Amino acid sequence: MSKTEENLKQAYAGECQASVRYLAFAEKADEEGLPGAARLFRAAARAEMVHALSHLRALGTVRETSENIEAAISGEALEFKEMYPAMIKDAVEENAIDARHSLEYAMSIEMIHHKLFSKALEEESANAAAPYYVCPVCGYTVREKAPKKCPYCGVDQNRFVEIR
Ligand code: FE2
Ligand code: FE2
Ligand code: FE2
């Protein structure tokens, strides 16, 4: 790997992390009644995402959609079959309860993503015709209609995020 490729990968990881960290900081600022700070964090989060996307394109990671779907299928499978089970085992051994819940939610939902991506091409027209809904707590992802309550974490229908 060239020095530049290595640098881009490192910068990409840092920008992704900063973007999500700023979103979490924005939520916290809103809770504290500081909407100005919240807005600045959200603006910076969006900008860091722009940087991350740009680095990713420069790395050549974005291919044709059929290849990207294959990459998504194998990434999701790796996460729910290997990465998360091993991490959950560690969390159980270390009695890290919050970590365990967070990792278990993610593992369950990566399984759903794996299924969705596996059918993505055959279901292209159905996917194009209806929105998706995402649970803001566990990430449960579903097409057409949010359930009354999230089947994984129990969150109410009206808190689901619509993806058009
Ligand atoms: Fe940045
Ligand atoms: Fe996923
Ligand atoms: Fe949920």
PDB file of C-alpha atoms and ligand atoms in Angstrom:
ATOM      1  CA  MET A   1       0.000   0.000   0.000  1.00  0.00           C
ATOM      2  CA  SER A   2       1.365   3.439  -0.914  1.00  0.00           C
ATOM      3  CA  LYS A   3       1.888   6.087   1.729  1.00  0.00           C
ATOM      4  CA  THR A   4      -0.966   8.122   0.204  1.00  0.00           C
ATOM      5  CA  GLU A   5      -3.392   5.193   0.255  1.00  0.00           C
ATOM      6  CA  GLU A   6      -2.520   4.592   3.883  1.00  0.00           C
ATOM      7  CA  ASN A   7      -3.010   8.295   4.666  1.00  0.00           C
ATOM      8  CA  LEU A   8      -6.388   8.387   2.915  1.00  0.00           C
ATOM      9  CA  LYS A   9      -7.573   5.341   4.855  1.00  0.00           C
ATOM     10  CA  GLN A  10      -6.502   6.916   8.115  1.00  0.00           C
ATOM     11  CA  ALA A  11      -8.086  10.272   7.217  1.00  0.00           C
ATOM     12  CA  TYR A  12     -11.283   8.511   6.113  1.00  0.00           C
ATOM     13  CA  ALA A  13     -11.574   6.686   9.452  1.00  0.00           C
ATOM     14  CA  GLY A  14     -10.922   9.894  11.391  1.00  0.00           C
ATOM     15  CA  GLU A  15     -13.481  11.927   9.422  1.00  0.00           C
ATOM     16  CA  CYS A  16     -16.173   9.208   9.833  1.00  0.00           C
ATOM     17  CA  GLN A  17     -15.570   9.113  13.545  1.00  0.00           C
ATOM     18  CA  ALA A  18     -15.597  12.898  13.893  1.00  0.00           C
ATOM     19  CA  SER A  19     -18.854  13.104  11.950  1.00  0.00           C
ATOM     20  CA  VAL A  20     -20.670  10.661  14.214  1.00  0.00           C
ATOM     21  CA  ARG A  21     -19.074  12.106  17.350  1.00  0.00           C
ATOM     22  CA  TYR A  22     -20.354  15.569  16.389  1.00  0.00           C
ATOM     23  CA  LEU A  23     -23.876  14.201  15.859  1.00  0.00           C
ATOM     24  CA  ALA A  24     -23.774  12.765  19.373  1.00  0.00           C
ATOM     25  CA  PHE A  25     -22.441  16.086  20.694  1.00  0.00           C
ATOM     26  CA  ALA A  26     -25.259  17.935  18.864  1.00  0.00           C
ATOM     27  CA  GLU A  27     -27.904  15.778  20.567  1.00  0.00           C
ATOM     28  CA  LYS A  28     -26.292  16.498  23.909  1.00  0.00           C
ATOM     29  CA  ALA A  29     -26.211  20.256  23.232  1.00  0.00           C
ATOM     30  CA  ASP A  30     -29.935  20.131  22.337  1.00  0.00           C
ATOM     31  CA  GLU A  31     -30.656  18.347  25.619  1.00  0.00           C
ATOM     32  CA  GLU A  32     -28.742  21.078  27.458  1.00  0.00           C
ATOM     33  CA  GLY A  33     -30.794  23.806  25.743  1.00  0.00           C
ATOM     34  CA  LEU A  34     -27.912  25.044  23.572  1.00  0.00           C
ATOM     35  CA  PRO A  35     -29.398  25.014  20.041  1.00  0.00           C
ATOM     36  CA  GLY A  36     -26.583  27.172  18.638  1.00  0.00           C
ATOM     37  CA  ALA A  37     -23.901  24.714  19.707  1.00  0.00           C
ATOM     38  CA  ALA A  38     -26.122  21.871  18.471  1.00  0.00           C
ATOM     39  CA  ARG A  39     -26.454  23.452  15.034  1.00  0.00           C
ATOM     40  CA  LEU A  40     -22.707  24.070  14.756  1.00  0.00           C
ATOM     41  CA  PHE A  41     -22.001  20.431  15.684  1.00  0.00           C
ATOM     42  CA  ARG A  42     -24.501  19.249  13.054  1.00  0.00           C
ATOM     43  CA  ALA A  43     -22.983  21.537  10.396  1.00  0.00           C
ATOM     44  CA  ALA A  44     -19.464  20.309  11.188  1.00  0.00           C
ATOM     45  CA  ALA A  45     -20.731  16.693  11.256  1.00  0.00           C
ATOM     46  CA  ARG A  46     -22.091  17.144   7.734  1.00  0.00           C
ATOM     47  CA  ALA A  47     -18.821  18.704   6.551  1.00  0.00           C
ATOM     48  CA  GLU A  48     -16.765  15.843   8.033  1.00  0.00           C
ATOM     49  CA  MET A  49     -19.053  13.442   6.159  1.00  0.00           C
ATOM     50  CA  VAL A  50     -18.283  15.337   2.943  1.00  0.00           C
ATOM     51  CA  HIS A  51     -14.555  14.904   3.684  1.00  0.00           C
ATOM     52  CA  ALA A  52     -15.020  11.210   4.450  1.00  0.00           C
ATOM     53  CA  LEU A  53     -16.950  10.635   1.196  1.00  0.00           C
ATOM     54  CA  SER A  54     -14.314  12.471  -0.795  1.00  0.00           C
ATOM     55  CA  HIS A  55     -11.474  10.415   0.749  1.00  0.00           C
ATOM     56  CA  LEU A  56     -13.417   7.206   0.093  1.00  0.00           C
ATOM     57  CA  ARG A  57     -13.885   8.082  -3.595  1.00  0.00           C
ATOM     58  CA  ALA A  58     -10.195   8.951  -3.880  1.00  0.00           C
ATOM     59  CA  LEU A  59      -9.434   5.475  -2.496  1.00  0.00           C
ATOM     60  CA  GLY A  60     -11.461   3.899  -5.323  1.00  0.00           C
ATOM     61  CA  THR A  61     -13.793   2.096  -2.924  1.00  0.00           C
ATOM     62  CA  VAL A  62     -16.961   3.142  -4.773  1.00  0.00           C
ATOM     63  CA  ARG A  63     -17.601   0.736  -7.687  1.00  0.00           C
ATOM     64  CA  GLU A  64     -20.652  -0.177  -9.727  1.00  0.00           C
ATOM     65  CA  THR A  65     -23.795  -0.843  -7.692  1.00  0.00           C
ATOM     66  CA  SER A  66     -23.814  -4.601  -8.275  1.00  0.00           C
ATOM     67  CA  GLU A  67     -20.256  -4.760  -6.857  1.00  0.00           C
ATOM     68  CA  ASN A  68     -21.125  -2.367  -4.033  1.00  0.00           C
ATOM     69  CA  ILE A  69     -24.054  -4.596  -3.059  1.00  0.00           C
ATOM     70  CA  GLU A  70     -21.733  -7.627  -3.006  1.00  0.00           C
ATOM     71  CA  ALA A  71     -19.355  -5.670  -0.764  1.00  0.00           C
ATOM     72  CA  ALA A  72     -22.257  -4.731   1.526  1.00  0.00           C
ATOM     73  CA  ILE A  73     -23.435  -8.360   1.729  1.00  0.00           C
ATOM     74  CA  SER A  74     -20.013  -9.641   2.728  1.00  0.00           C
ATOM     75  CA  GLY A  75     -19.395  -6.746   5.147  1.00  0.00           C
ATOM     76  CA  GLU A  76     -22.701  -7.273   6.944  1.00  0.00           C
ATOM     77  CA  ALA A  77     -22.121 -11.052   7.067  1.00  0.00           C
ATOM     78  CA  LEU A  78     -18.664 -10.599   8.569  1.00  0.00           C
ATOM     79  CA  GLU A  79     -20.114  -8.310  11.216  1.00  0.00           C
ATOM     80  CA  PHE A  80     -22.991 -10.499  12.377  1.00  0.00           C
ATOM     81  CA  LYS A  81     -21.238 -13.864  11.976  1.00  0.00           C
ATOM     82  CA  GLU A  82     -17.779 -13.091  13.343  1.00  0.00           C
ATOM     83  CA  MET A  83     -17.057  -9.581  14.594  1.00  0.00           C
ATOM     84  CA  TYR A  84     -20.040  -8.974  16.876  1.00  0.00           C
ATOM     85  CA  PRO A  85     -20.301 -12.503  18.364  1.00  0.00           C
ATOM     86  CA  ALA A  86     -16.646 -12.317  19.441  1.00  0.00           C
ATOM     87  CA  MET A  87     -17.112  -8.813  20.856  1.00  0.00           C
ATOM     88  CA  ILE A  88     -20.300  -9.794  22.694  1.00  0.00           C
ATOM     89  CA  LYS A  89     -18.472 -12.722  24.277  1.00  0.00           C
ATOM     90  CA  ASP A  90     -15.814 -10.316  25.579  1.00  0.00           C
ATOM     91  CA  ALA A  91     -18.466  -7.890  26.852  1.00  0.00           C
ATOM     92  CA  VAL A  92     -20.201 -10.736  28.731  1.00  0.00           C
ATOM     93  CA  GLU A  93     -16.902 -11.864  30.266  1.00  0.00           C
ATOM     94  CA  GLU A  94     -16.081  -8.317  31.312  1.00  0.00           C
ATOM     95  CA  ASN A  95     -19.620  -7.677  32.547  1.00  0.00           C
ATOM     96  CA  ALA A  96     -19.852  -4.580  30.328  1.00  0.00           C
ATOM     97  CA  ILE A  97     -23.632  -4.270  30.201  1.00  0.00           C
ATOM     98  CA  ASP A  98     -24.051  -1.133  28.056  1.00  0.00           C
ATOM     99  CA  ALA A  99     -21.480  -2.385  25.580  1.00  0.00           C
ATOM    100  CA  ARG A 100     -23.203  -5.772  25.413  1.00  0.00           C
ATOM    101  CA  HIS A 101     -26.590  -4.196  24.631  1.00  0.00           C
ATOM    102  CA  SER A 102     -25.117  -1.907  22.009  1.00  0.00           C
ATOM    103  CA  LEU A 103     -23.212  -4.758  20.324  1.00  0.00           C
ATOM    104  CA  GLU A 104     -26.239  -7.097  20.463  1.00  0.00           C
ATOM    105  CA  TYR A 105     -28.525  -4.539  18.843  1.00  0.00           C
ATOM    106  CA  ALA A 106     -25.987  -3.961  16.092  1.00  0.00           C
ATOM    107  CA  MET A 107     -25.485  -7.706  15.510  1.00  0.00           C
ATOM    108  CA  SER A 108     -29.248  -8.306  15.150  1.00  0.00           C
ATOM    109  CA  ILE A 109     -29.682  -5.436  12.734  1.00  0.00           C
ATOM    110  CA  GLU A 110     -26.659  -6.342  10.566  1.00  0.00           C
ATOM    111  CA  MET A 111     -28.445  -9.668  10.024  1.00  0.00           C
ATOM    112  CA  ILE A 112     -31.461  -7.736   8.708  1.00  0.00           C
ATOM    113  CA  HIS A 113     -29.216  -5.585   6.494  1.00  0.00           C
ATOM    114  CA  HIS A 114     -27.596  -8.730   5.137  1.00  0.00           C
ATOM    115  CA  LYS A 115     -31.048 -10.033   4.113  1.00  0.00           C
ATOM    116  CA  LEU A 116     -32.092  -6.702   2.615  1.00  0.00           C
ATOM    117  CA  PHE A 117     -28.895  -6.375   0.553  1.00  0.00           C
ATOM    118  CA  SER A 118     -29.123 -10.011  -0.557  1.00  0.00           C
ATOM    119  CA  LYS A 119     -32.496  -9.216  -2.174  1.00  0.00           C
ATOM    120  CA  ALA A 120     -31.594  -5.672  -3.261  1.00  0.00           C
ATOM    121  CA  LEU A 121     -31.350  -6.284  -6.993  1.00  0.00           C
ATOM    122  CA  GLU A 122     -34.461  -8.461  -7.334  1.00  0.00           C
ATOM    123  CA  GLU A 123     -36.415  -5.991  -5.162  1.00  0.00           C
ATOM    124  CA  GLU A 124     -35.124  -2.849  -6.870  1.00  0.00           C
ATOM    125  CA  SER A 125     -38.563  -1.673  -8.029  1.00  0.00           C
ATOM    126  CA  ALA A 126     -40.194  -2.301  -4.634  1.00  0.00           C
ATOM    127  CA  ASN A 127     -37.315  -0.455  -2.937  1.00  0.00           C
ATOM    128  CA  ALA A 128     -37.705   2.439  -5.343  1.00  0.00           C
ATOM    129  CA  ALA A 129     -41.459   2.621  -4.719  1.00  0.00           C
ATOM    130  CA  ALA A 130     -41.593   2.947  -0.924  1.00  0.00           C
ATOM    131  CA  PRO A 131     -39.583   4.638   1.831  1.00  0.00           C
ATOM    132  CA  TYR A 132     -37.518   2.838   4.440  1.00  0.00           C
ATOM    133  CA  TYR A 133     -37.848   3.468   8.174  1.00  0.00           C
ATOM    134  CA  VAL A 134     -34.958   3.285  10.630  1.00  0.00           C
ATOM    135  CA  CYS A 135     -35.223   2.913  14.404  1.00  0.00           C
ATOM    136  CA  PRO A 136     -33.264   5.738  16.090  1.00  0.00           C
ATOM    137  CA  VAL A 137     -32.278   3.504  19.024  1.00  0.00           C
ATOM    138  CA  CYS A 138     -31.253   0.122  17.570  1.00  0.00           C
ATOM    139  CA  GLY A 139     -31.124   0.787  13.822  1.00  0.00           C
ATOM    140  CA  TYR A 140     -33.886  -1.678  12.879  1.00  0.00           C
ATOM    141  CA  THR A 141     -34.487  -1.100   9.173  1.00  0.00           C
ATOM    142  CA  VAL A 142     -37.779  -1.794   7.430  1.00  0.00           C
ATOM    143  CA  ARG A 143     -39.468  -0.897   4.146  1.00  0.00           C
ATOM    144  CA  GLU A 144     -42.892   0.754   3.636  1.00  0.00           C
ATOM    145  CA  LYS A 145     -44.133   1.189   7.183  1.00  0.00           C
ATOM    146  CA  ALA A 146     -42.635   1.562  10.638  1.00  0.00           C
ATOM    147  CA  PRO A 147     -44.049  -0.975  13.120  1.00  0.00           C
ATOM    148  CA  LYS A 148     -46.178   0.224  16.091  1.00  0.00           C
ATOM    149  CA  LYS A 149     -43.184  -0.630  18.263  1.00  0.00           C
ATOM    150  CA  CYS A 150     -39.669  -1.589  17.218  1.00  0.00           C
ATOM    151  CA  PRO A 151     -39.467  -5.417  17.405  1.00  0.00           C
ATOM    152  CA  TYR A 152     -35.907  -5.191  18.785  1.00  0.00           C
ATOM    153  CA  CYS A 153     -35.920  -2.290  21.238  1.00  0.00           C
ATOM    154  CA  GLY A 154     -39.577  -1.292  21.670  1.00  0.00           C
ATOM    155  CA  VAL A 155     -39.281   2.276  20.403  1.00  0.00           C
ATOM    156  CA  ASP A 156     -42.540   3.938  19.299  1.00  0.00           C
ATOM    157  CA  GLN A 157     -43.537   4.155  15.648  1.00  0.00           C
ATOM    158  CA  ASN A 158     -43.489   7.977  15.576  1.00  0.00           C
ATOM    159  CA  ARG A 159     -39.783   8.096  16.455  1.00  0.00           C
ATOM    160  CA  PHE A 160     -38.692   6.099  13.399  1.00  0.00           C
ATOM    161  CA  VAL A 161     -36.691   8.073  10.833  1.00  0.00           C
ATOM    162  CA  GLU A 162     -38.096   8.038   7.305  1.00  0.00           C
ATOM    163  CA  ILE A 163     -35.618   7.495   4.474  1.00  0.00           C
ATOM    164  CA  ARG A 164     -36.883   8.609   1.070  1.00  0.00           C
TER     165      ARG A 164
HETATM  166 FE   FE2 B   1     -12.858  17.135   8.207  1.00  0.00          FE
HETATM  167 FE   FE2 B   2     -25.418  -2.926   8.750  1.00  0.00          FE
HETATM  168 FE   FE2 B   3     -35.232  -0.314  17.664  1.00  0.00          FE
END
